[in-house]
mmCIF file of C-alpha atoms in Angstrom:
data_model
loop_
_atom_site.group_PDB
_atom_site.id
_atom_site.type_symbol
_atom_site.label_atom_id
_atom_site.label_comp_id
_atom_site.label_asym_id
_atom_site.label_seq_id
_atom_site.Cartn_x
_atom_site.Cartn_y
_atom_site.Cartn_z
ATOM 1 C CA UNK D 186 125.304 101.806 110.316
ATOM 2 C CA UNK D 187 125.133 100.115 113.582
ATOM 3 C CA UNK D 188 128.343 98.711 115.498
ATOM 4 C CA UNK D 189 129.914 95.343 115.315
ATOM 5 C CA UNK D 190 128.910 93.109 117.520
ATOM 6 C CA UNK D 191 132.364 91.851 119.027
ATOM 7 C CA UNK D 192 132.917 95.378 120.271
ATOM 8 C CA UNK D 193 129.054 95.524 121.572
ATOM 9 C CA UNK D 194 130.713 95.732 125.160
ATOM 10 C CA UNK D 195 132.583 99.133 124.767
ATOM 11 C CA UNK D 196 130.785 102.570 124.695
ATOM 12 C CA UNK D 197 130.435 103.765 121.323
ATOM 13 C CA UNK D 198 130.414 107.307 121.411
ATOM 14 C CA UNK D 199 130.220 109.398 117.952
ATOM 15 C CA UNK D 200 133.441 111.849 117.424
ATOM 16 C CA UNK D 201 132.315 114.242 115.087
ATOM 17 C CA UNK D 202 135.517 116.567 114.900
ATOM 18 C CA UNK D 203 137.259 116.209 110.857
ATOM 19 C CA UNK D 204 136.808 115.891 108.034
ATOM 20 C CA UNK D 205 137.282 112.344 106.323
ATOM 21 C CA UNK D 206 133.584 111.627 105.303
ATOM 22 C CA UNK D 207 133.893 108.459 107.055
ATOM 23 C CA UNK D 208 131.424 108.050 110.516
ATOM 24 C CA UNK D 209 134.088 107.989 113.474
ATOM 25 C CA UNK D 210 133.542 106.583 117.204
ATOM 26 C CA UNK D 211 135.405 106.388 120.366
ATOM 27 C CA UNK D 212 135.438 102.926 121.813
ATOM 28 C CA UNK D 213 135.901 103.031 125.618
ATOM 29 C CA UNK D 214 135.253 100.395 128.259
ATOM 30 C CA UNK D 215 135.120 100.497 131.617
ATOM 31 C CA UNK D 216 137.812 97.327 132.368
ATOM 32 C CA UNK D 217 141.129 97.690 131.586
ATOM 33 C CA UNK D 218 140.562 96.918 127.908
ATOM 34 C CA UNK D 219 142.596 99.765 126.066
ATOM 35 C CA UNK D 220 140.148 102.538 124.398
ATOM 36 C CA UNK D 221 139.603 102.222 120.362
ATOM 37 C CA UNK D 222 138.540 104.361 117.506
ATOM 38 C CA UNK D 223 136.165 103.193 115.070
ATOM 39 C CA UNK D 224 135.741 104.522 111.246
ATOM 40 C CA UNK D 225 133.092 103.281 109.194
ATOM 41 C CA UNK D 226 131.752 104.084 105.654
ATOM 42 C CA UNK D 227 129.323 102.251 103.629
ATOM 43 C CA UNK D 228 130.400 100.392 100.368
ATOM 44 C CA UNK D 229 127.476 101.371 98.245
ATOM 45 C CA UNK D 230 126.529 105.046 99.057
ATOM 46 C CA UNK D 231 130.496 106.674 100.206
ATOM 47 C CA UNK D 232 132.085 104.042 97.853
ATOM 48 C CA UNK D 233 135.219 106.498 97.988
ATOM 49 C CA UNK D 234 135.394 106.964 101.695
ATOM 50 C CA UNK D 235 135.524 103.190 102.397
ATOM 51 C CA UNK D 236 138.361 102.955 99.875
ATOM 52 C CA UNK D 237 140.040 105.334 101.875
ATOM 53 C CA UNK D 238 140.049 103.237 104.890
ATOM 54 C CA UNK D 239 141.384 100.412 103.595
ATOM 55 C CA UNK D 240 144.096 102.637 102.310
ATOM 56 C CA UNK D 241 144.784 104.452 105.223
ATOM 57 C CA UNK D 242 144.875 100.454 107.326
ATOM 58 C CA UNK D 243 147.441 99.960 105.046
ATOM 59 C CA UNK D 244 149.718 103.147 105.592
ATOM 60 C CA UNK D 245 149.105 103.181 109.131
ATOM 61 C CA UNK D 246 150.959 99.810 108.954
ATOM 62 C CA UNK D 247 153.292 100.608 106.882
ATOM 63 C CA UNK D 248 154.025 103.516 109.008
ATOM 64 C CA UNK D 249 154.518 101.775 112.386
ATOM 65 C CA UNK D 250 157.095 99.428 110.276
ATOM 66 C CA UNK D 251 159.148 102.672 109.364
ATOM 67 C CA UNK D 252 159.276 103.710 113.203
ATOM 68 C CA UNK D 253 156.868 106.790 113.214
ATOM 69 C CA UNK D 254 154.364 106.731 116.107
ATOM 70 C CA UNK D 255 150.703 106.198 114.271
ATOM 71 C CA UNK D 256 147.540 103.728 115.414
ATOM 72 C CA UNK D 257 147.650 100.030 115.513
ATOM 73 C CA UNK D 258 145.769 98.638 113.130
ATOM 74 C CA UNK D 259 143.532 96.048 115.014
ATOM 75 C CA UNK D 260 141.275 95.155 112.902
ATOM 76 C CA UNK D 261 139.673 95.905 108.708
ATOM 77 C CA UNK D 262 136.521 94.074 108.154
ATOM 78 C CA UNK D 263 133.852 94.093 105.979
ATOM 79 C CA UNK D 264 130.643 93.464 107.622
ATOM 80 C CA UNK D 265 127.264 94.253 105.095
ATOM 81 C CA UNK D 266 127.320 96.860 103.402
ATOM 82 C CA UNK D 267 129.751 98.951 105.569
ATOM 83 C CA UNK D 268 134.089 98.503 105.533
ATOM 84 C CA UNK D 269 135.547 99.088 109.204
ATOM 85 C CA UNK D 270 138.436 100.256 110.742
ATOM 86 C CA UNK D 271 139.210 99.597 114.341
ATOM 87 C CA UNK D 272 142.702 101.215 115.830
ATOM 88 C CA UNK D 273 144.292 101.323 118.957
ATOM 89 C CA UNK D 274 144.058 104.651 120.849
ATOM 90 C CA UNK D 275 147.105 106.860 120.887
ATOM 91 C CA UNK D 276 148.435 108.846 123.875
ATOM 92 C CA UNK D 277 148.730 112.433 123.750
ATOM 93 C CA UNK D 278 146.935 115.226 123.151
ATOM 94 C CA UNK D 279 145.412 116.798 119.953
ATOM 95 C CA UNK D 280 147.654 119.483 119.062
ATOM 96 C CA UNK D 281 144.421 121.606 117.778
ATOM 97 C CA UNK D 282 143.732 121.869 121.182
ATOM 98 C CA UNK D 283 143.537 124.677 123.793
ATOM 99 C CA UNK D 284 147.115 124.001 125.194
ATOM 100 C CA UNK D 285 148.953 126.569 127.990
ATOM 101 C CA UNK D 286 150.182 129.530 126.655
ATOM 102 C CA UNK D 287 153.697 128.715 126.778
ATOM 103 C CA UNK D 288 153.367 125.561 124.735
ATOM 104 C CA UNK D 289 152.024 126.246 121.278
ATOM 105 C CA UNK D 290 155.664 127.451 120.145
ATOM 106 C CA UNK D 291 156.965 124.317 121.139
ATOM 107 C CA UNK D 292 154.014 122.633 119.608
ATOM 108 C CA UNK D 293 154.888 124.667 116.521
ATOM 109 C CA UNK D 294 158.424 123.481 116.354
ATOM 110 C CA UNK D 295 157.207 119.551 117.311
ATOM 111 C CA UNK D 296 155.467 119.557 114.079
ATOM 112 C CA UNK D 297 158.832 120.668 112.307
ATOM 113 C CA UNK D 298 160.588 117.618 113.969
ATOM 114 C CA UNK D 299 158.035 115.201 112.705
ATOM 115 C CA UNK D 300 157.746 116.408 108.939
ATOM 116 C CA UNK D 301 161.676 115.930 109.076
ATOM 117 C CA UNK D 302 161.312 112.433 110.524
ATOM 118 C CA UNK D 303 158.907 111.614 107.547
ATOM 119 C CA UNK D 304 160.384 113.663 104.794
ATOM 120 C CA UNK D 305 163.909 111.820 105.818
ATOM 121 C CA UNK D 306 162.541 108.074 105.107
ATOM 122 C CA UNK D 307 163.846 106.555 102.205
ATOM 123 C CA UNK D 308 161.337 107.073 98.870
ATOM 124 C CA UNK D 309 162.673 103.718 97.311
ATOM 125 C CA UNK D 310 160.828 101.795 100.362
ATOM 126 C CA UNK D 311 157.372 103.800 100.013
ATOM 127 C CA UNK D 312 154.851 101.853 98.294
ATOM 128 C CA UNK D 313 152.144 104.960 98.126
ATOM 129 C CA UNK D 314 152.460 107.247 95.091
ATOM 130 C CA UNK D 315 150.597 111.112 95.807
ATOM 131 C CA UNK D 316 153.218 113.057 93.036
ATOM 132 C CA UNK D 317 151.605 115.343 90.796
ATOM 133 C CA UNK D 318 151.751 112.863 87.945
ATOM 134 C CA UNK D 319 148.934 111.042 89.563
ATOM 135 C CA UNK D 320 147.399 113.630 92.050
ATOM 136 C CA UNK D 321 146.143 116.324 89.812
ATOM 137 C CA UNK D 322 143.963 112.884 87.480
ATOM 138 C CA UNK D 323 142.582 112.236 90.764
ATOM 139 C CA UNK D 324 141.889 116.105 91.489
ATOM 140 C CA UNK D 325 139.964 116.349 87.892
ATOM 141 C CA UNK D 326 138.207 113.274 89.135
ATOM 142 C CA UNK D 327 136.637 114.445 91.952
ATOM 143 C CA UNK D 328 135.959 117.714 90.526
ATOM 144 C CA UNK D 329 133.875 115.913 87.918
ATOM 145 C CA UNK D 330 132.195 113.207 90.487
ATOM 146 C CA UNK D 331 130.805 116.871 92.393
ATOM 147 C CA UNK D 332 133.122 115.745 95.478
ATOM 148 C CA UNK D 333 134.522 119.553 95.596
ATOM 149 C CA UNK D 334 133.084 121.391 98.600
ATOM 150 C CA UNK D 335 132.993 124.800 97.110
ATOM 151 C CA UNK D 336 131.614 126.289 100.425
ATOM 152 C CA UNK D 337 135.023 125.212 102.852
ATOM 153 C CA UNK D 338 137.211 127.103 99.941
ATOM 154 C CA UNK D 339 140.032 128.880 101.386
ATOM 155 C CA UNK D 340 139.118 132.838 101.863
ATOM 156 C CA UNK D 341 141.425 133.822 99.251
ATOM 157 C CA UNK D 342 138.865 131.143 97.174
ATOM 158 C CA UNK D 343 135.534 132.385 97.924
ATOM 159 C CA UNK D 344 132.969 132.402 95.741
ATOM 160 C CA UNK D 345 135.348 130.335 93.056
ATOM 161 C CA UNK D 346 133.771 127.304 91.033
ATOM 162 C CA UNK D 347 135.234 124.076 90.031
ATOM 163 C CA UNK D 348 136.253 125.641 86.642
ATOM 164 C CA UNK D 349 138.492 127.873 88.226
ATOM 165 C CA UNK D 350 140.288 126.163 90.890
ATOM 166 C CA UNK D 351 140.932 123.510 87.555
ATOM 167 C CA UNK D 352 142.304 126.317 85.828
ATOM 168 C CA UNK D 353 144.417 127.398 88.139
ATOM 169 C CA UNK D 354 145.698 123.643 89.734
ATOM 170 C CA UNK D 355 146.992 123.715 85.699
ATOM 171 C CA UNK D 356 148.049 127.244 85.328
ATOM 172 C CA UNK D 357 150.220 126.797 88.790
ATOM 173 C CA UNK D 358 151.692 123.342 88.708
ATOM 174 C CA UNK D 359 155.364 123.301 89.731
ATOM 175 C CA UNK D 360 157.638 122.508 87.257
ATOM 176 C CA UNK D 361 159.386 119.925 89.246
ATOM 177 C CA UNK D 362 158.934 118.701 92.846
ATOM 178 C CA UNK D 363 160.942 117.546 95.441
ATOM 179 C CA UNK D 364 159.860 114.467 96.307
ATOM 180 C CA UNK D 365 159.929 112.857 99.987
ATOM 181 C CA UNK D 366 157.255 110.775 101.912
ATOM 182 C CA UNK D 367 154.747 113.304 102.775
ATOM 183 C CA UNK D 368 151.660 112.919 105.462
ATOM 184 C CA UNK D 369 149.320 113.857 102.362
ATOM 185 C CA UNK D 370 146.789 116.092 105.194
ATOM 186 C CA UNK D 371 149.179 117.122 107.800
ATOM 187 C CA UNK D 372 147.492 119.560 110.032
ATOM 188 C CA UNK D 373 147.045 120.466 113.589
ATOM 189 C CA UNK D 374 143.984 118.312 114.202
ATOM 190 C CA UNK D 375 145.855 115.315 112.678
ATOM 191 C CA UNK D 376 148.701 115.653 114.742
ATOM 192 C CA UNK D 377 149.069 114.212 118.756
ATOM 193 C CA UNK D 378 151.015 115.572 121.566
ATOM 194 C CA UNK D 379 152.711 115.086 124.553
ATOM 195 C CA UNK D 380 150.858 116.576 127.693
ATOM 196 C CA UNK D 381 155.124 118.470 127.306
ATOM 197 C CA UNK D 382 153.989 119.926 124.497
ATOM 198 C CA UNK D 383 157.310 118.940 122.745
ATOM 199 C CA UNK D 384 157.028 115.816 121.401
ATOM 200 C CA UNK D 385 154.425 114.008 119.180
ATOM 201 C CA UNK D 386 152.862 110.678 120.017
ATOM 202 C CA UNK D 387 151.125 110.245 117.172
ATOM 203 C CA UNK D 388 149.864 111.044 113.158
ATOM 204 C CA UNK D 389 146.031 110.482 112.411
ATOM 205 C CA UNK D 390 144.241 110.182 108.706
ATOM 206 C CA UNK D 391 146.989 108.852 107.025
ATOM 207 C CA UNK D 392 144.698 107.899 104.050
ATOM 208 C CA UNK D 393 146.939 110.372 101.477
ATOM 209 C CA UNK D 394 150.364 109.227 102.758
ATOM 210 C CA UNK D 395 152.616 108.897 100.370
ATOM 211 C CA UNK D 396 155.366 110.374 97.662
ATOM 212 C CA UNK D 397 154.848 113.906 97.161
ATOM 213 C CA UNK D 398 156.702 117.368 97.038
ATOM 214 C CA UNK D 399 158.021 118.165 100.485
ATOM 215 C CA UNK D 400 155.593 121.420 100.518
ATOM 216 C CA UNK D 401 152.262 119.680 100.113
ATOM 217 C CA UNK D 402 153.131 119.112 103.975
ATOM 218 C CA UNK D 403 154.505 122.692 104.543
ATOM 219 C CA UNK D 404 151.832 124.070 103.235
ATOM 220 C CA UNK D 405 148.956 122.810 105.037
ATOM 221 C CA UNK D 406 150.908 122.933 108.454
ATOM 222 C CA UNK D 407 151.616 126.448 108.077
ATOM 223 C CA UNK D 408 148.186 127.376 106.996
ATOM 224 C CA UNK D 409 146.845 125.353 109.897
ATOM 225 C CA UNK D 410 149.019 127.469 112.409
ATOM 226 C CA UNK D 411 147.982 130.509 110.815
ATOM 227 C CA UNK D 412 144.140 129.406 110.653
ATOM 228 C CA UNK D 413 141.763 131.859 113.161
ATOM 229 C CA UNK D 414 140.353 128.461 113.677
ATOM 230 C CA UNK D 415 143.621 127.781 115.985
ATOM 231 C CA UNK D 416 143.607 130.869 117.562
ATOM 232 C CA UNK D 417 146.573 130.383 119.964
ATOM 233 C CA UNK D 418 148.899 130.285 117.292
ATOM 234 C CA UNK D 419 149.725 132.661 114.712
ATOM 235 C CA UNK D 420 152.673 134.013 112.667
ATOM 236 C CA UNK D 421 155.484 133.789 115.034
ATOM 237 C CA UNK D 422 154.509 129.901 115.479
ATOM 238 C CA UNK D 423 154.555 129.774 111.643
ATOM 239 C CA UNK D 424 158.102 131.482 111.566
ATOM 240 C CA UNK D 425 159.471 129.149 114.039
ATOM 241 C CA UNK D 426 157.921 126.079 111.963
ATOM 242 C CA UNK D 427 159.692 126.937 108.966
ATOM 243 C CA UNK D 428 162.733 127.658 110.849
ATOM 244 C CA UNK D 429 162.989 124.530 112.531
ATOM 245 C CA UNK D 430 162.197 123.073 110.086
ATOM 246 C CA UNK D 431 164.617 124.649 107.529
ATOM 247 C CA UNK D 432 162.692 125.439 104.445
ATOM 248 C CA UNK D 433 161.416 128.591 102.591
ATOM 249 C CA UNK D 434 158.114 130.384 104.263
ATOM 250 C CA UNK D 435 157.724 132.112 100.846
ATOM 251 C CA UNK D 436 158.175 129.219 98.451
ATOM 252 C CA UNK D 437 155.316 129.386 95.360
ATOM 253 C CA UNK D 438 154.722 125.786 96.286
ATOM 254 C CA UNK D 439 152.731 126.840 99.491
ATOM 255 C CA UNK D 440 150.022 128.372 97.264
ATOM 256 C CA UNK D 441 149.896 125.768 94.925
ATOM 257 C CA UNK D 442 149.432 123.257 97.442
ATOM 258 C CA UNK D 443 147.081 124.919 99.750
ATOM 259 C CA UNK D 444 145.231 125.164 96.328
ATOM 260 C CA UNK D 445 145.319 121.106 95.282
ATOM 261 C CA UNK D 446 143.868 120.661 98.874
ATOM 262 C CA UNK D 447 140.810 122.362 98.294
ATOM 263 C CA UNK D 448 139.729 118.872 95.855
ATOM 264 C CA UNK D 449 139.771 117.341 99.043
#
């Protein structure tokens, strides 16, 4: 897909760290101009990912309205075949990054701080719905449109096919959940940073924002901390995590959750 031509005088330059599906690019320019992100998908062959971005424009926004540092939203366009999504840069650091070695226990407890930020909005005001009721259809969905990537399963996974992880996303569903306004993929990579290490300047793929059990964003933070991927955290960070946070490292949720995210 080639750019649009309004931005034609910035440097597009691809970013190919995540996961979304979508094809992501750094927009800088050599004025003062401020730098921008570009996603793109196209309409007719990732029908699904361009969804996605106009559903993340419109949590980003909502976001920013509730006070939580995300992107600005410049611009959603449709232009051909392909849907676009221009944002505003963020400051900070990725918190999947190589920080000093001091740092990544504050990091670890920054992430607490923002989950309770989000998990304390009011649910009556959240227009997204990602509860079980409605999550686990769209799981079976996916499964059945082959969108499963069976070879990024978790370890404890390995080897599993789409039959099973059904099975089990049935045989473990929680009997009741404890609903709050979750980031929907909240992870280290997803998450920006102070150069402090203490505060966070921003959240990133917000396109699964919405009502959900508190652990769906537990779950994947503490996994990410824990993930050899990371490698300068490990358990302590996860201990402090839960403990700033104040919620139960051994909660059946975590599995549960870790498992629905494998659909994804």
């Amino acid at each position: 897909m080639t750019s649009l031509p309004q931005y034609s005088r910035y440097t597009w330059i691809p970013v190919t760290i995540g996961k979304s599906g979508a094809q992501v690019y750094r927009l800088d320019d050599d004025t003062r101009r401020p730098r921008l992100y570009a996603k793109s998908a196209s309409r007719s062959t990732q029908p699904d990912v361009a969804e996605g971005l106009t559903q993340e424009a419109a949590r980003l926004t909502w976001l920013a309205d509730q006070g939580i540092p995300a992107a600005e939203v410049v611009e959603l366009r449709s232009d051909g075949d392909g849907t676009w999504l221009i944002t505003r840069a963020l400051p900070g650091r990725s918190a999947a990054e190589i920080w000093p070695s001091a740092q990544p226990g504050a990091i670890a407890e920054a992430m607490a701080d923002i989950a309770r930020r989000l998990h304390a909005l009011p649910t009556a005001g959240c227009p997204f719905d990602q509860r079980l009721s409605r999550i686990i259809l769209e799981a079976e969905q996916r499964a059945a449109a082959g969108l499963v990537d069976l070879e990024d399963l978790d370890d404890v996974r390995a080897g599993w096919t789409v039959e099973q992880l059904l099975r089990e996303l049935h045989a473990a569903r929680p009997q009741y959940e404890d609903v709050v306004v979750c980031h929907g993929d909240f992870c280290l990579p997803n998450v920006l940073v102070a150069d402090d290490g203490a505060t966070v300047t921003g959240l990133l793929d917000v396109g699964r924002l919405g009502l959900a059990d508190r652990y769906a964003d537990l779950a994947l933070m503490s996994r990410s901390l824990a993930s050899p991927m990371n490698e300068q955290y490990g358990d302590d960070d996860v201990r402090r995590f839960f403990a700033r946070y104040g919620a139960d490292a051994t909660d059946e949720r975590i599995a549960f959750y870790r498992l629905l995210d494998e659909f994804y």
